[in-house]
Short mmCIF file of C-alpha atoms in Angstrom, two decimals:
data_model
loop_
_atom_site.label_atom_id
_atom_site.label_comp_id
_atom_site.label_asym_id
_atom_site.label_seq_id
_atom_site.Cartn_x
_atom_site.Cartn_y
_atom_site.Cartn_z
CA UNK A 1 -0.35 -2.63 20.59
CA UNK A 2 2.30 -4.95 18.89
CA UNK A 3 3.97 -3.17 16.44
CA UNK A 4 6.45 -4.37 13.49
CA UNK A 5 8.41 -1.31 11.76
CA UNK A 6 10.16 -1.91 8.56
CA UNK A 7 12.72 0.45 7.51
CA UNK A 8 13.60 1.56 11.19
CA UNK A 9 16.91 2.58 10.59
CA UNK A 10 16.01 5.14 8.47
CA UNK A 11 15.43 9.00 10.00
CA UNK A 12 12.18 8.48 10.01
CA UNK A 13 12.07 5.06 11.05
CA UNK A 14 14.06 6.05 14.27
CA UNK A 15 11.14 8.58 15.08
CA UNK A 16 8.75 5.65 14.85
CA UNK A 17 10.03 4.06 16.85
CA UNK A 18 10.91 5.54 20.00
CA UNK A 19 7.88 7.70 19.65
CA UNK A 20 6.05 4.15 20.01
CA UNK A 21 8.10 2.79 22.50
CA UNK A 22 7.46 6.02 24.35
CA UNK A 23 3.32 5.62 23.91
CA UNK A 24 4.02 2.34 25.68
CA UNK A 25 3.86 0.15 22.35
CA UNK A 26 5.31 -3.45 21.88
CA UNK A 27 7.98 -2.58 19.14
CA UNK A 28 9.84 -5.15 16.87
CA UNK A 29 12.23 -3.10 14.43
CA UNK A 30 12.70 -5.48 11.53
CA UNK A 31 15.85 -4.31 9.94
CA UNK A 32 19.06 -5.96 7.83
CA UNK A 33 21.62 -4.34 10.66
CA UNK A 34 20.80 -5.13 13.96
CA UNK A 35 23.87 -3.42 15.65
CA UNK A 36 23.06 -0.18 13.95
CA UNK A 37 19.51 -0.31 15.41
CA UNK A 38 21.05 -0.70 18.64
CA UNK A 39 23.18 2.22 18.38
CA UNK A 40 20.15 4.37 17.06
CA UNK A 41 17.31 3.59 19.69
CA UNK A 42 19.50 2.09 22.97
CA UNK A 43 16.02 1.34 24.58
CA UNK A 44 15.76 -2.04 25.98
CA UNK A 45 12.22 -2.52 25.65
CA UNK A 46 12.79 -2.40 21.96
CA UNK A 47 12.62 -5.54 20.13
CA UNK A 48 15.21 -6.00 17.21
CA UNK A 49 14.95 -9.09 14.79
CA UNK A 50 17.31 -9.51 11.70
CA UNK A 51 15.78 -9.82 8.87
CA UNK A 52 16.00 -11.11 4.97
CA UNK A 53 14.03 -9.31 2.45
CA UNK A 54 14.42 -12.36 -0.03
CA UNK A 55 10.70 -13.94 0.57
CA UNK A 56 7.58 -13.41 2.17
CA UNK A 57 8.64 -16.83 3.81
CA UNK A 58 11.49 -15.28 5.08
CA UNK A 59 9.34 -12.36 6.20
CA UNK A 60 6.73 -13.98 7.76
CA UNK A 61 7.87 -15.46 11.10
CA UNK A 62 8.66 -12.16 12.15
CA UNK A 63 5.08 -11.02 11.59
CA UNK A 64 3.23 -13.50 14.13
CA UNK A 65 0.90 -12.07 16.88
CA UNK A 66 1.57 -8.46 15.03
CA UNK A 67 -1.31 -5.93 15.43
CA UNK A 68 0.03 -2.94 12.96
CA UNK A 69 2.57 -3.19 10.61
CA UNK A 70 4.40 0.20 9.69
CA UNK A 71 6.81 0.28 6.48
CA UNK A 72 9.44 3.32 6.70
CA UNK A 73 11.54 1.97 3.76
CA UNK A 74 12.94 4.68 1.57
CA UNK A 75 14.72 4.39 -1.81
CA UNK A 76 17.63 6.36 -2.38
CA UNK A 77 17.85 8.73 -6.11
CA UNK A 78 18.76 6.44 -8.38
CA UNK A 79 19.80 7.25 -12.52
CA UNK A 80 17.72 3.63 -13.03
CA UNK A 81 14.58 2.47 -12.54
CA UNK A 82 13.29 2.25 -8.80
CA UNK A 83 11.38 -0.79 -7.72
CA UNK A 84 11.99 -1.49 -3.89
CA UNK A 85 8.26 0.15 -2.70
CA UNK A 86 6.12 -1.95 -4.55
CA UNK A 87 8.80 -5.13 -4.50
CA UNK A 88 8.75 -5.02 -0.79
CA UNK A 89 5.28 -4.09 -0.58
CA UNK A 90 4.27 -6.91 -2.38
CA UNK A 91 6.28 -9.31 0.69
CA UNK A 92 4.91 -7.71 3.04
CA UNK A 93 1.54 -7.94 2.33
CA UNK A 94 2.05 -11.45 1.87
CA UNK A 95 3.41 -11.89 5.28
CA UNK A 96 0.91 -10.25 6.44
CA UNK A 97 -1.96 -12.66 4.79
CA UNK A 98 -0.36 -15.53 6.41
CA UNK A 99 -0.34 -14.12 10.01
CA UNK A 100 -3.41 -12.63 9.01
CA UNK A 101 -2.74 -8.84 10.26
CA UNK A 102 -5.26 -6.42 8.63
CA UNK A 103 -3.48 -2.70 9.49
CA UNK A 104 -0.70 -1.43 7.43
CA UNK A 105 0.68 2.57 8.07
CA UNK A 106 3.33 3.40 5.14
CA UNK A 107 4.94 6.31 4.05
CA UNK A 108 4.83 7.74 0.36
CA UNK A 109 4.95 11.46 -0.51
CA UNK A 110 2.86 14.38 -1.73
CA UNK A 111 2.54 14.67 -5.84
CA UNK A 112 2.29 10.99 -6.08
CA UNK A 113 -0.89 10.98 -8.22
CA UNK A 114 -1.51 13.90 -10.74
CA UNK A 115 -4.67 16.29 -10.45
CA UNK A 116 -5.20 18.85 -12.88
CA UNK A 117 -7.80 20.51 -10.19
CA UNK A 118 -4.98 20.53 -7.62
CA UNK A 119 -1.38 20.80 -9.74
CA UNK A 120 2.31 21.02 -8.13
CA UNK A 121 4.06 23.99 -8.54
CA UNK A 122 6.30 24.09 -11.01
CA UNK A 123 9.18 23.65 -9.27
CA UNK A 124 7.93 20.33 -8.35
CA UNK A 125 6.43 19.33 -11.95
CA UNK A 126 9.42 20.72 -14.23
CA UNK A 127 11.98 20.16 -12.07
CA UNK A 128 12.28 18.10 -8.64
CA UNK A 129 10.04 15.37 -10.15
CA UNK A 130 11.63 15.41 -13.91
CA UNK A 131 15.39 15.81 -12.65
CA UNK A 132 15.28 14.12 -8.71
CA UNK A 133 12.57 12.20 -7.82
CA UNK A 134 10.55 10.63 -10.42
CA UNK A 135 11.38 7.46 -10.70
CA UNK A 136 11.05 7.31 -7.10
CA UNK A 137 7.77 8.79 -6.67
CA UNK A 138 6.37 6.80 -9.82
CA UNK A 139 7.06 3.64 -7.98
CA UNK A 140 5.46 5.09 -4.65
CA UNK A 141 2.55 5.68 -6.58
CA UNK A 142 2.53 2.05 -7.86
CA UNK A 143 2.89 1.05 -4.34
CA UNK A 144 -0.57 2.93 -3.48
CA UNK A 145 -2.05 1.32 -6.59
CA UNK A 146 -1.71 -2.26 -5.17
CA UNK A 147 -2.39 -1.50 -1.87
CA UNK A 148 -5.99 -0.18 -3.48
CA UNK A 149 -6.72 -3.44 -5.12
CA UNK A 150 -5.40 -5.33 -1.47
CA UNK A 151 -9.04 -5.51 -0.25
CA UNK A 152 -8.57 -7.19 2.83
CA UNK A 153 -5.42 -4.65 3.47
CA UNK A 154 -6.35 -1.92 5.75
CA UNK A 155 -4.14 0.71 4.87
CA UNK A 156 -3.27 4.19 5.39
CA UNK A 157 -0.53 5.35 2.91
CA UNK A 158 0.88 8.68 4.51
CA UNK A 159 1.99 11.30 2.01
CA UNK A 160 4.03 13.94 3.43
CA UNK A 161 5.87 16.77 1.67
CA UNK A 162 9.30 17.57 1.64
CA UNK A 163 11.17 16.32 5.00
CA UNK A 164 13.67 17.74 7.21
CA UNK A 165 15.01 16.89 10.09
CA UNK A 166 13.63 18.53 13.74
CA UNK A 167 12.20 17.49 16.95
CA UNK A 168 8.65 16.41 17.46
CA UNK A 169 6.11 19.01 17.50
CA UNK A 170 2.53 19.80 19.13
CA UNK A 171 1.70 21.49 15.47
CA UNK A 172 -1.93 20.61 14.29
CA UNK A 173 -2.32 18.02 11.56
CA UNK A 174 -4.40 19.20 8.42
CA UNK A 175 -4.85 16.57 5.75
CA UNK A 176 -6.55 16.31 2.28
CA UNK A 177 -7.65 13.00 0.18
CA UNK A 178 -5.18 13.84 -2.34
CA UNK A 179 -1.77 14.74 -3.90
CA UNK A 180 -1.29 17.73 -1.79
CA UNK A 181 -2.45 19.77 1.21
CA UNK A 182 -3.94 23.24 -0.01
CA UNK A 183 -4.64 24.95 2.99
CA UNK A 184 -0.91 24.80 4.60
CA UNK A 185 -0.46 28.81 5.82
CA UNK A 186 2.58 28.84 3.09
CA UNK A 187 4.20 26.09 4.97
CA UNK A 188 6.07 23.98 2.74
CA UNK A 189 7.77 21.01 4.89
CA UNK A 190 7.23 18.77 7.84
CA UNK A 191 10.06 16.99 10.10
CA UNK A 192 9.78 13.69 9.89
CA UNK A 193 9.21 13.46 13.82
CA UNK A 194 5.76 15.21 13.10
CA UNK A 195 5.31 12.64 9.96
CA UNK A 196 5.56 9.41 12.35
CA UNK A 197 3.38 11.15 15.24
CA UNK A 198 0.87 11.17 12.30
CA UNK A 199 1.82 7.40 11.35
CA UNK A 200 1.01 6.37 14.86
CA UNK A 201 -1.67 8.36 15.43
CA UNK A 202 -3.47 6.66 12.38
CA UNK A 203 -3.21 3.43 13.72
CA UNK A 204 -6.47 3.21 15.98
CA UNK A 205 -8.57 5.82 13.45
CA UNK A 206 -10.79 5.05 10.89
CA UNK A 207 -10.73 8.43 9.07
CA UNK A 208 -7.86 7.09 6.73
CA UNK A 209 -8.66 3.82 6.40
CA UNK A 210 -7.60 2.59 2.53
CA UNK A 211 -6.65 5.25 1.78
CA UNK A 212 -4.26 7.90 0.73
CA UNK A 213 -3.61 11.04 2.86
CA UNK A 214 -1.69 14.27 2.25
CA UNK A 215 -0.61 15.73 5.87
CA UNK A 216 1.42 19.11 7.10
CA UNK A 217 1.88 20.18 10.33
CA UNK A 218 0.87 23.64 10.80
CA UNK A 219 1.73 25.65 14.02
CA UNK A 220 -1.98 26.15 15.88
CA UNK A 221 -4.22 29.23 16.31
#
């Protein structure tokens, strides 16, 4: 398949895409720094294409003949208000319209949505999201509100829990429709090489098809 990865600089951008490139994918890394991607994935079957974030226009050549796009982008904490999921989101999508590509993979987080029947802990609810990541996870959660009302968007927006760093595993997947994965054997994070074997493994399923999926990786039976 032809992929385009956004955000493929980033740690778990980098797993994206060599996992790809090792499943005998077409990869295009779409990224501001092409020298860095270089240094990061030295694989010459790897496609890397500068790009500028200002437009869809700007966006859009670099989506042509593109079967799957898959967004990686990741916001830093910020004291301010964070906008860059749903303001690149927004681009995308329309560079996607105008190539007309249908599948989208992107990466948000667990505890995105609130559910009374299915609550954080409160570590998460009194402190991580009030004190570190709120303003970050609101804006992923705006993100997965427009890519709802994107109807002719097929999306899967991964939600993962905390991430750490770690080879790729053979661990099996469980997943919930929801904020969170209950049944996780007291496991608590995931390395982000297990988070884009998900991502890719999405691609060609219609389980999680528009719509939003809390994963772990659990070690097997």
């Amino acid at each position: 398949m032809r992929l385009a990865v956004f955000g493929a600089t980033g740690p778990t951008g980098v797993e994206v895409v060599q996992q790809a490139l090792a499943q005998g994918h077409d990869v295009t890394a779409l990224v501001r720094d092409p020298d860095k991607m270089v240094g990061l994935v030295p694989n010459k079957e790897l496609k890397i294409e500068k790009i500028n974030f200002s437009s869809a226009d700007t966006v859009e050549p670099h989506l042509q003949d593109k079967d799957v796009v898959l967004s990686c982008l990741g916001s830093k904490t910020w004291p301010w208000s964070v906008t860059l999921y749903t303001d690149s989101m927004e681009v995308i999508v329309t560079a996607m319209r105008k190539n007309n590509v249908k599948r989208l993979v992107c990466v948000t987080s667990w505890f995105t949505e609130d559910d009374p029947s299915n609550p954080p802990s409160f570590m998460m609810r009194w402190i991580v999201k009030p004190l570190f990541l709120g303003r970050i996870m609101y804006n992923m959660a705006q993100m997965e509100q427009y890519l709802q009302g994107c109807e002719d968007i097929n999306f899967t927006a991964v939600r993962p829990p905390g991430l750490r760093m770690g080879p790729v595993t053979d661990m099996e997947f469980r997943t919930e429709e929801g904020p969170q994965v209950c049944d996780r054997d007291d496991v608590r994070g995931m390395c982000r090489a297990d988070v884009a074997r998900f991502m890719l493994s999405t691609m060609t399923s219609e389980d999680w098809v528009r719509k939003c999926v809390a994963v772990i990786a659990v070690p097997k039976k």
